[in-house]
Amino acid sequence: MRSSRRHPLLVPALLCALAVLAARPTAAADADSDSGLSAEMARLYEDAALATQQYEAGRREAEAQRARARRLEALLDRQRRKIGVLHEDLGRIARAQYRSGGGIPAAAQIILADSPDELMRGQHAFSRTNLAVNNAIEKSLRAEARLAADEEKAAAAWRALDQRTTELADLKKDIEGKLEEARLQLQGRADASVAAGSCRGAVRLDQPGTQFSSRWVAPLETYELSASYGSGGQRWARGHTGQDFAVPIGTPVRAVGAGRVVRVSCGGPFGIQIVLEHAGGYYTQYAHLAAVAVDQGERVDAGQWIGQSGTTGNSTGPHLHLEVRVTPETGSAVDPSAWLAAREVNLG
């Protein structure tokens, strides 16, 4: 189930150019390269989210415009049918006038009329008929012209919106392509760190502008829940010890609450992991990361980005493994969903 929580996106542009970061011979240069790649990925995720929002908004508006155009076309068709009926009526009137002498010259009508009153009544009736018919024709023609103009405007707006939707889809696809390239680079460096059993050091991310009113938050902004606490699986002997969140590589991971970093390690079944200590004697673990954004001993706030998700260690695919423990060590885990729910954080 996908979380509905969102933080305001303040990135003004849809596209961010992804800098290709070449490996350099010094450790300091490597750290700078890692930080640049991780920061660029965080920005690209925000850009991708913004592009997706604008794409969806454009698609919805295009659908609404299509519906308006269809309504106008239906209205125009009804008006045309009415005009067709009116034309048939006019034809019948013309034929009736011809048969009844409506086509006789005015001088002949004067001679043949039984009295002046009869002549005046006939001329008056004929004039009223002509006036009514002419008014109806003019009114219908104006309505048809107006509706045709509205239809053309709607069609033009639809074409513009359709083009805009296509452009947004292309921008979204371009950002996602750059994200995929960055994910491969980030995961490759993470795998090398795990293989060496040595972390590359913290990468510093520009923190989100979201201000949290609560003391506890979900570890990710958007996610899909996968393996839950206590579930069975081939990769854990006595039941799953945490809650898994399926997210792409490089997704910013948040501290669920304020605390202190008591462990940052790279190696073993959890791959790259962070353990935080919180007030009340509880600890949270964030495992299978691709990068860390904090150092051991550092204090963090609720919602602060502390790393980026990955698929290091004993992992079958990109995800975040979250554990809540009563000690910093394995074997003391409690159900993360229930623990967070007791703190008014519903993982869905």
PDB file of N, CA, C and O in Angstrom, residues 162-229:
ATOM      1  N   ASP A 162      -2.736  18.269 -25.278  1.00  0.00           N
ATOM      2  CA  ASP A 162      -2.186  16.973 -25.669  1.00  0.00           C
ATOM      3  C   ASP A 162      -0.688  17.073 -25.934  1.00  0.00           C
ATOM      4  O   ASP A 162       0.096  16.211 -25.536  1.00  0.00           O
ATOM      5  N   GLN A 163      -0.291  18.164 -26.574  1.00  0.00           N
ATOM      6  CA  GLN A 163       1.133  18.387 -26.822  1.00  0.00           C
ATOM      7  C   GLN A 163       1.886  18.586 -25.509  1.00  0.00           C
ATOM      8  O   GLN A 163       2.981  18.051 -25.318  1.00  0.00           O
ATOM      9  N   ARG A 164       1.267  19.328 -24.592  1.00  0.00           N
ATOM     10  CA  ARG A 164       1.900  19.558 -23.291  1.00  0.00           C
ATOM     11  C   ARG A 164       2.047  18.256 -22.517  1.00  0.00           C
ATOM     12  O   ARG A 164       3.081  18.009 -21.889  1.00  0.00           O
ATOM     13  N   THR A 165       1.021  17.416 -22.569  1.00  0.00           N
ATOM     14  CA  THR A 165       1.092  16.131 -21.883  1.00  0.00           C
ATOM     15  C   THR A 165       2.219  15.276 -22.456  1.00  0.00           C
ATOM     16  O   THR A 165       2.960  14.624 -21.711  1.00  0.00           O
ATOM     17  N   THR A 166       2.366  15.303 -23.772  1.00  0.00           N
ATOM     18  CA  THR A 166       3.461  14.553 -24.408  1.00  0.00           C
ATOM     19  C   THR A 166       4.814  15.087 -23.966  1.00  0.00           C
ATOM     20  O   THR A 166       5.747  14.322 -23.666  1.00  0.00           O
ATOM     21  N   GLU A 167       4.944  16.415 -23.905  1.00  0.00           N
ATOM     22  CA  GLU A 167       6.203  17.018 -23.470  1.00  0.00           C
ATOM     23  C   GLU A 167       6.526  16.626 -22.028  1.00  0.00           C
ATOM     24  O   GLU A 167       7.672  16.295 -21.706  1.00  0.00           O
ATOM     25  N   LEU A 168       5.503  16.669 -21.162  1.00  0.00           N
ATOM     26  CA  LEU A 168       5.733  16.299 -19.766  1.00  0.00           C
ATOM     27  C   LEU A 168       6.122  14.834 -19.638  1.00  0.00           C
ATOM     28  O   LEU A 168       6.966  14.471 -18.820  1.00  0.00           O
ATOM     29  N   ALA A 169       5.499  13.988 -20.452  1.00  0.00           N
ATOM     30  CA  ALA A 169       5.848  12.568 -20.418  1.00  0.00           C
ATOM     31  C   ALA A 169       7.307  12.363 -20.848  1.00  0.00           C
ATOM     32  O   ALA A 169       8.026  11.551 -20.265  1.00  0.00           O
ATOM     33  N   ASP A 170       7.744  13.119 -21.861  1.00  0.00           N
ATOM     34  CA  ASP A 170       9.135  13.020 -22.309  1.00  0.00           C
ATOM     35  C   ASP A 170      10.102  13.505 -21.226  1.00  0.00           C
ATOM     36  O   ASP A 170      11.160  12.897 -21.007  1.00  0.00           O
ATOM     37  N   LEU A 171       9.740  14.606 -20.551  1.00  0.00           N
ATOM     38  CA  LEU A 171      10.588  15.111 -19.473  1.00  0.00           C
ATOM     39  C   LEU A 171      10.673  14.098 -18.333  1.00  0.00           C
ATOM     40  O   LEU A 171      11.758  13.834 -17.789  1.00  0.00           O
ATOM     41  N   LYS A 172       9.530  13.521 -17.989  1.00  0.00           N
ATOM     42  CA  LYS A 172       9.499  12.518 -16.931  1.00  0.00           C
ATOM     43  C   LYS A 172      10.371  11.318 -17.297  1.00  0.00           C
ATOM     44  O   LYS A 172      11.136  10.802 -16.479  1.00  0.00           O
ATOM     45  N   LYS A 173      10.262  10.873 -18.533  1.00  0.00           N
ATOM     46  CA  LYS A 173      11.059   9.732 -18.994  1.00  0.00           C
ATOM     47  C   LYS A 173      12.548  10.062 -18.961  1.00  0.00           C
ATOM     48  O   LYS A 173      13.377   9.220 -18.583  1.00  0.00           O
ATOM     49  N   ASP A 174      12.905  11.295 -19.317  1.00  0.00           N
ATOM     50  CA  ASP A 174      14.307  11.702 -19.320  1.00  0.00           C
ATOM     51  C   ASP A 174      14.867  11.695 -17.896  1.00  0.00           C
ATOM     52  O   ASP A 174      15.973  11.197 -17.660  1.00  0.00           O
ATOM     53  N   ILE A 175      14.107  12.233 -16.942  1.00  0.00           N
ATOM     54  CA  ILE A 175      14.563  12.247 -15.551  1.00  0.00           C
ATOM     55  C   ILE A 175      14.714  10.828 -15.027  1.00  0.00           C
ATOM     56  O   ILE A 175      15.695  10.492 -14.353  1.00  0.00           O
ATOM     57  N   GLU A 176      13.730   9.971 -15.332  1.00  0.00           N
ATOM     58  CA  GLU A 176      13.799   8.602 -14.842  1.00  0.00           C
ATOM     59  C   GLU A 176      14.987   7.857 -15.432  1.00  0.00           C
ATOM     60  O   GLU A 176      15.598   7.023 -14.762  1.00  0.00           O
ATOM     61  N   GLY A 177      15.336   8.162 -16.691  1.00  0.00           N
ATOM     62  CA  GLY A 177      16.520   7.558 -17.293  1.00  0.00           C
ATOM     63  C   GLY A 177      17.794   7.974 -16.566  1.00  0.00           C
ATOM     64  O   GLY A 177      18.687   7.152 -16.321  1.00  0.00           O
ATOM     65  N   LYS A 178      17.877   9.252 -16.223  1.00  0.00           N
ATOM     66  CA  LYS A 178      19.047   9.726 -15.487  1.00  0.00           C
ATOM     67  C   LYS A 178      19.094   9.130 -14.081  1.00  0.00           C
ATOM     68  O   LYS A 178      20.168   8.832 -13.551  1.00  0.00           O
ATOM     69  N   LEU A 179      17.908   8.978 -13.474  1.00  0.00           N
ATOM     70  CA  LEU A 179      17.852   8.344 -12.156  1.00  0.00           C
ATOM     71  C   LEU A 179      18.371   6.910 -12.218  1.00  0.00           C
ATOM     72  O   LEU A 179      19.115   6.471 -11.339  1.00  0.00           O
ATOM     73  N   GLU A 180      17.973   6.182 -13.239  1.00  0.00           N
ATOM     74  CA  GLU A 180      18.414   4.789 -13.351  1.00  0.00           C
ATOM     75  C   GLU A 180      19.926   4.713 -13.509  1.00  0.00           C
ATOM     76  O   GLU A 180      20.587   3.846 -12.914  1.00  0.00           O
ATOM     77  N   GLU A 181      20.490   5.614 -14.291  1.00  0.00           N
ATOM     78  CA  GLU A 181      21.946   5.649 -14.458  1.00  0.00           C
ATOM     79  C   GLU A 181      22.627   5.948 -13.114  1.00  0.00           C
ATOM     80  O   GLU A 181      23.621   5.314 -12.750  1.00  0.00           O
ATOM     81  N   ALA A 182      22.073   6.907 -12.365  1.00  0.00           N
ATOM     82  CA  ALA A 182      22.650   7.255 -11.072  1.00  0.00           C
ATOM     83  C   ALA A 182      22.502   6.110 -10.073  1.00  0.00           C
ATOM     84  O   ALA A 182      23.392   5.869  -9.250  1.00  0.00           O
ATOM     85  N   ARG A 183      21.372   5.394 -10.119  1.00  0.00           N
ATOM     86  CA  ARG A 183      21.184   4.259  -9.207  1.00  0.00           C
ATOM     87  C   ARG A 183      22.265   3.202  -9.416  1.00  0.00           C
ATOM     88  O   ARG A 183      22.790   2.637  -8.452  1.00  0.00           O
ATOM     89  N   LEU A 184      22.563   2.917 -10.673  1.00  0.00           N
ATOM     90  CA  LEU A 184      23.592   1.916 -10.961  1.00  0.00           C
ATOM     91  C   LEU A 184      24.935   2.344 -10.395  1.00  0.00           C
ATOM     92  O   LEU A 184      25.673   1.527  -9.817  1.00  0.00           O
ATOM     93  N   GLN A 185      25.281   3.607 -10.555  1.00  0.00           N
ATOM     94  CA  GLN A 185      26.553   4.098 -10.017  1.00  0.00           C
ATOM     95  C   GLN A 185      26.574   4.017  -8.496  1.00  0.00           C
ATOM     96  O   GLN A 185      27.545   3.537  -7.892  1.00  0.00           O
ATOM     97  N   LEU A 186      25.487   4.471  -7.877  1.00  0.00           N
ATOM     98  CA  LEU A 186      25.436   4.491  -6.415  1.00  0.00           C
ATOM     99  C   LEU A 186      25.501   3.077  -5.845  1.00  0.00           C
ATOM    100  O   LEU A 186      26.236   2.806  -4.892  1.00  0.00           O
ATOM    101  N   GLN A 187      24.724   2.154  -6.428  1.00  0.00           N
ATOM    102  CA  GLN A 187      24.727   0.785  -5.924  1.00  0.00           C
ATOM    103  C   GLN A 187      26.074   0.115  -6.161  1.00  0.00           C
ATOM    104  O   GLN A 187      26.539  -0.670  -5.328  1.00  0.00           O
ATOM    105  N   GLY A 188      26.714   0.417  -7.291  1.00  0.00           N
ATOM    106  CA  GLY A 188      28.036  -0.145  -7.553  1.00  0.00           C
ATOM    107  C   GLY A 188      29.051   0.269  -6.495  1.00  0.00           C
ATOM    108  O   GLY A 188      29.847  -0.553  -6.014  1.00  0.00           O
ATOM    109  N   ARG A 189      29.027   1.507  -6.094  1.00  0.00           N
ATOM    110  CA  ARG A 189      29.951   1.980  -5.052  1.00  0.00           C
ATOM    111  C   ARG A 189      29.592   1.364  -3.708  1.00  0.00           C
ATOM    112  O   ARG A 189      30.486   1.020  -2.915  1.00  0.00           O
ATOM    113  N   ALA A 190      28.284   1.201  -3.443  1.00  0.00           N
ATOM    114  CA  ALA A 190      27.864   0.580  -2.189  1.00  0.00           C
ATOM    115  C   ALA A 190      28.323  -0.870  -2.124  1.00  0.00           C
ATOM    116  O   ALA A 190      28.815  -1.335  -1.088  1.00  0.00           O
ATOM    117  N   ASP A 191      28.159  -1.596  -3.213  1.00  0.00           N
ATOM    118  CA  ASP A 191      28.600  -2.996  -3.241  1.00  0.00           C
ATOM    119  C   ASP A 191      30.106  -3.106  -3.007  1.00  0.00           C
ATOM    120  O   ASP A 191      30.571  -4.027  -2.318  1.00  0.00           O
ATOM    121  N   ALA A 192      30.867  -2.174  -3.564  1.00  0.00           N
ATOM    122  CA  ALA A 192      32.315  -2.189  -3.351  1.00  0.00           C
ATOM    123  C   ALA A 192      32.654  -1.943  -1.885  1.00  0.00           C
ATOM    124  O   ALA A 192      33.559  -2.569  -1.325  1.00  0.00           O
ATOM    125  N   SER A 193      31.911  -1.052  -1.229  1.00  0.00           N
ATOM    126  CA  SER A 193      32.144  -0.782   0.193  1.00  0.00           C
ATOM    127  C   SER A 193      31.841  -2.007   1.041  1.00  0.00           C
ATOM    128  O   SER A 193      32.582  -2.351   1.968  1.00  0.00           O
ATOM    129  N   VAL A 194      30.728  -2.677   0.733  1.00  0.00           N
ATOM    130  CA  VAL A 194      30.356  -3.875   1.493  1.00  0.00           C
ATOM    131  C   VAL A 194      31.388  -4.973   1.294  1.00  0.00           C
ATOM    132  O   VAL A 194      31.775  -5.669   2.243  1.00  0.00           O
ATOM    133  N   ALA A 195      31.841  -5.150   0.054  1.00  0.00           N
ATOM    134  CA  ALA A 195      32.845  -6.181  -0.222  1.00  0.00           C
ATOM    135  C   ALA A 195      34.131  -5.907   0.541  1.00  0.00           C
ATOM    136  O   ALA A 195      34.799  -6.830   1.029  1.00  0.00           O
ATOM    137  N   ALA A 196      34.478  -4.626   0.677  1.00  0.00           N
ATOM    138  CA  ALA A 196      35.691  -4.254   1.398  1.00  0.00           C
ATOM    139  C   ALA A 196      35.470  -4.228   2.905  1.00  0.00           C
ATOM    140  O   ALA A 196      36.433  -4.183   3.683  1.00  0.00           O
ATOM    141  N   GLY A 197      34.180  -4.226   3.330  1.00  0.00           N
ATOM    142  CA  GLY A 197      33.867  -4.151   4.753  1.00  0.00           C
ATOM    143  C   GLY A 197      34.209  -2.806   5.361  1.00  0.00           C
ATOM    144  O   GLY A 197      34.425  -2.695   6.570  1.00  0.00           O
ATOM    145  N   SER A 198      34.248  -1.782   4.538  1.00  0.00           N
ATOM    146  CA  SER A 198      34.625  -0.446   5.004  1.00  0.00           C
ATOM    147  C   SER A 198      33.714   0.592   4.368  1.00  0.00           C
ATOM    148  O   SER A 198      33.584   0.640   3.139  1.00  0.00           O
ATOM    149  N   CYS A 199      33.075   1.392   5.209  1.00  0.00           N
ATOM    150  CA  CYS A 199      32.184   2.425   4.689  1.00  0.00           C
ATOM    151  C   CYS A 199      32.969   3.556   4.051  1.00  0.00           C
ATOM    152  O   CYS A 199      34.078   3.893   4.490  1.00  0.00           O
ATOM    153  N   ARG A 200      32.406   4.180   3.043  1.00  0.00           N
ATOM    154  CA  ARG A 200      33.073   5.253   2.318  1.00  0.00           C
ATOM    155  C   ARG A 200      32.927   6.595   3.014  1.00  0.00           C
ATOM    156  O   ARG A 200      33.488   7.587   2.575  1.00  0.00           O
ATOM    157  N   GLY A 201      32.160   6.643   4.094  1.00  0.00           N
ATOM    158  CA  GLY A 201      31.957   7.907   4.795  1.00  0.00           C
ATOM    159  C   GLY A 201      30.615   8.510   4.462  1.00  0.00           C
ATOM    160  O   GLY A 201      29.969   8.161   3.474  1.00  0.00           O
ATOM    161  N   ALA A 202      30.197   9.434   5.305  1.00  0.00           N
ATOM    162  CA  ALA A 202      28.870  10.038   5.150  1.00  0.00           C
ATOM    163  C   ALA A 202      28.834  10.977   3.954  1.00  0.00           C
ATOM    164  O   ALA A 202      29.787  11.699   3.676  1.00  0.00           O
ATOM    165  N   VAL A 203      27.722  10.925   3.230  1.00  0.00           N
ATOM    166  CA  VAL A 203      27.459  11.901   2.169  1.00  0.00           C
ATOM    167  C   VAL A 203      26.440  12.895   2.722  1.00  0.00           C
ATOM    168  O   VAL A 203      25.496  12.512   3.407  1.00  0.00           O
ATOM    169  N   ARG A 204      26.655  14.141   2.482  1.00  0.00           N
ATOM    170  CA  ARG A 204      25.775  15.173   3.037  1.00  0.00           C
ATOM    171  C   ARG A 204      24.711  15.552   2.024  1.00  0.00           C
ATOM    172  O   ARG A 204      25.022  15.951   0.901  1.00  0.00           O
ATOM    173  N   LEU A 205      23.462  15.408   2.435  1.00  0.00           N
ATOM    174  CA  LEU A 205      22.326  15.706   1.567  1.00  0.00           C
ATOM    175  C   LEU A 205      21.685  17.016   1.995  1.00  0.00           C
ATOM    176  O   LEU A 205      21.622  17.321   3.188  1.00  0.00           O
ATOM    177  N   ASP A 206      21.198  17.751   1.008  1.00  0.00           N
ATOM    178  CA  ASP A 206      20.386  18.927   1.326  1.00  0.00           C
ATOM    179  C   ASP A 206      19.075  18.443   1.924  1.00  0.00           C
ATOM    180  O   ASP A 206      18.311  17.721   1.273  1.00  0.00           O
ATOM    181  N   GLN A 207      18.829  18.807   3.157  1.00  0.00           N
ATOM    182  CA  GLN A 207      17.660  18.281   3.859  1.00  0.00           C
ATOM    183  C   GLN A 207      16.365  18.858   3.289  1.00  0.00           C
ATOM    184  O   GLN A 207      16.340  19.980   2.787  1.00  0.00           O
ATOM    185  N   PRO A 208      15.267  18.075   3.347  1.00  0.00           N
ATOM    186  CA  PRO A 208      13.984  18.556   2.806  1.00  0.00           C
ATOM    187  C   PRO A 208      13.457  19.728   3.611  1.00  0.00           C
ATOM    188  O   PRO A 208      13.780  19.894   4.796  1.00  0.00           O
ATOM    189  N   GLY A 209      12.628  20.536   2.981  1.00  0.00           N
ATOM    190  CA  GLY A 209      12.072  21.704   3.657  1.00  0.00           C
ATOM    191  C   GLY A 209      10.862  21.389   4.515  1.00  0.00           C
ATOM    192  O   GLY A 209      10.295  22.289   5.122  1.00  0.00           O
ATOM    193  N   THR A 210      10.470  20.121   4.589  1.00  0.00           N
ATOM    194  CA  THR A 210       9.280  19.758   5.357  1.00  0.00           C
ATOM    195  C   THR A 210       9.493  19.987   6.845  1.00  0.00           C
ATOM    196  O   THR A 210      10.524  19.600   7.403  1.00  0.00           O
ATOM    197  N   GLN A 211       8.521  20.608   7.480  1.00  0.00           N
ATOM    198  CA  GLN A 211       8.536  20.781   8.931  1.00  0.00           C
ATOM    199  C   GLN A 211       7.523  19.807   9.537  1.00  0.00           C
ATOM    200  O   GLN A 211       6.350  19.869   9.238  1.00  0.00           O
ATOM    201  N   PHE A 212       8.023  18.883  10.362  1.00  0.00           N
ATOM    202  CA  PHE A 212       7.157  17.878  10.955  1.00  0.00           C
ATOM    203  C   PHE A 212       6.623  18.373  12.290  1.00  0.00           C
ATOM    204  O   PHE A 212       7.376  18.840  13.143  1.00  0.00           O
ATOM    205  N   SER A 213       5.318  18.240  12.453  1.00  0.00           N
ATOM    206  CA  SER A 213       4.696  18.674  13.706  1.00  0.00           C
ATOM    207  C   SER A 213       4.704  17.557  14.750  1.00  0.00           C
ATOM    208  O   SER A 213       4.505  17.826  15.934  1.00  0.00           O
ATOM    209  N   SER A 214       4.929  16.324  14.319  1.00  0.00           N
ATOM    210  CA  SER A 214       4.923  15.193  15.245  1.00  0.00           C
ATOM    211  C   SER A 214       6.354  14.760  15.563  1.00  0.00           C
ATOM    212  O   SER A 214       7.303  15.078  14.835  1.00  0.00           O
ATOM    213  N   ARG A 215       6.499  14.030  16.640  1.00  0.00           N
ATOM    214  CA  ARG A 215       7.825  13.570  17.085  1.00  0.00           C
ATOM    215  C   ARG A 215       8.291  12.349  16.303  1.00  0.00           C
ATOM    216  O   ARG A 215       9.470  12.045  16.293  1.00  0.00           O
ATOM    217  N   TRP A 216       7.353  11.647  15.645  1.00  0.00           N
ATOM    218  CA  TRP A 216       7.684  10.411  14.942  1.00  0.00           C
ATOM    219  C   TRP A 216       7.113  10.445  13.529  1.00  0.00           C
ATOM    220  O   TRP A 216       6.030  10.990  13.310  1.00  0.00           O
ATOM    221  N   VAL A 217       7.839   9.864  12.589  1.00  0.00           N
ATOM    222  CA  VAL A 217       7.424   9.871  11.178  1.00  0.00           C
ATOM    223  C   VAL A 217       7.736   8.509  10.565  1.00  0.00           C
ATOM    224  O   VAL A 217       8.466   7.702  11.138  1.00  0.00           O
ATOM    225  N   ALA A 218       7.176   8.271   9.382  1.00  0.00           N
ATOM    226  CA  ALA A 218       7.522   7.072   8.616  1.00  0.00           C
ATOM    227  C   ALA A 218       8.949   7.224   8.086  1.00  0.00           C
ATOM    228  O   ALA A 218       9.432   8.335   7.869  1.00  0.00           O
ATOM    229  N   PRO A 219       9.641   6.115   7.854  1.00  0.00           N
ATOM    230  CA  PRO A 219      11.046   6.210   7.421  1.00  0.00           C
ATOM    231  C   PRO A 219      11.228   6.652   5.974  1.00  0.00           C
ATOM    232  O   PRO A 219      12.354   6.936   5.563  1.00  0.00           O
ATOM    233  N   LEU A 220      10.150   6.698   5.206  1.00  0.00           N
ATOM    234  CA  LEU A 220      10.215   7.101   3.805  1.00  0.00           C
ATOM    235  C   LEU A 220       8.996   7.959   3.491  1.00  0.00           C
ATOM    236  O   LEU A 220       7.961   7.847   4.152  1.00  0.00           O
ATOM    237  N   GLU A 221       9.145   8.792   2.490  1.00  0.00           N
ATOM    238  CA  GLU A 221       8.015   9.648   2.101  1.00  0.00           C
ATOM    239  C   GLU A 221       6.954   8.848   1.367  1.00  0.00           C
ATOM    240  O   GLU A 221       5.765   8.939   1.663  1.00  0.00           O
ATOM    241  N   THR A 222       7.359   8.073   0.372  1.00  0.00           N
ATOM    242  CA  THR A 222       6.441   7.196  -0.361  1.00  0.00           C
ATOM    243  C   THR A 222       7.052   5.816  -0.437  1.00  0.00           C
ATOM    244  O   THR A 222       8.280   5.679  -0.516  1.00  0.00           O
ATOM    245  N   TYR A 223       6.214   4.798  -0.453  1.00  0.00           N
ATOM    246  CA  TYR A 223       6.732   3.427  -0.416  1.00  0.00           C
ATOM    247  C   TYR A 223       5.612   2.445  -0.684  1.00  0.00           C
ATOM    248  O   TYR A 223       4.435   2.806  -0.702  1.00  0.00           O
ATOM    249  N   GLU A 224       6.016   1.188  -0.864  1.00  0.00           N
ATOM    250  CA  GLU A 224       5.101   0.059  -0.857  1.00  0.00           C
ATOM    251  C   GLU A 224       5.609  -0.923   0.189  1.00  0.00           C
ATOM    252  O   GLU A 224       6.791  -1.255   0.203  1.00  0.00           O
ATOM    253  N   LEU A 225       4.728  -1.367   1.057  1.00  0.00           N
ATOM    254  CA  LEU A 225       5.124  -2.325   2.076  1.00  0.00           C
ATOM    255  C   LEU A 225       5.343  -3.685   1.432  1.00  0.00           C
ATOM    256  O   LEU A 225       4.575  -4.113   0.577  1.00  0.00           O
ATOM    257  N   SER A 226       6.414  -4.374   1.854  1.00  0.00           N
ATOM    258  CA  SER A 226       6.656  -5.723   1.352  1.00  0.00           C
ATOM    259  C   SER A 226       6.673  -6.684   2.541  1.00  0.00           C
ATOM    260  O   SER A 226       5.671  -6.802   3.239  1.00  0.00           O
ATOM    261  N   ALA A 227       7.802  -7.344   2.810  1.00  0.00           N
ATOM    262  CA  ALA A 227       7.837  -8.329   3.895  1.00  0.00           C
ATOM    263  C   ALA A 227       7.587  -7.659   5.243  1.00  0.00           C
ATOM    264  O   ALA A 227       8.202  -6.650   5.582  1.00  0.00           O
ATOM    265  N   SER A 228       6.680  -8.225   6.021  1.00  0.00           N
ATOM    266  CA  SER A 228       6.320  -7.650   7.313  1.00  0.00           C
ATOM    267  C   SER A 228       6.999  -8.399   8.462  1.00  0.00           C
ATOM    268  O   SER A 228       7.586  -9.472   8.278  1.00  0.00           O
ATOM    269  N   TYR A 229       6.876  -7.833   9.628  1.00  0.00           N
ATOM    270  CA  TYR A 229       7.474  -8.419  10.828  1.00  0.00           C
ATOM    271  C   TYR A 229       6.854  -9.791  11.112  1.00  0.00           C
ATOM    272  O   TYR A 229       5.629  -9.948  11.084  1.00  0.00           O
TER     273      TYR A 229
END
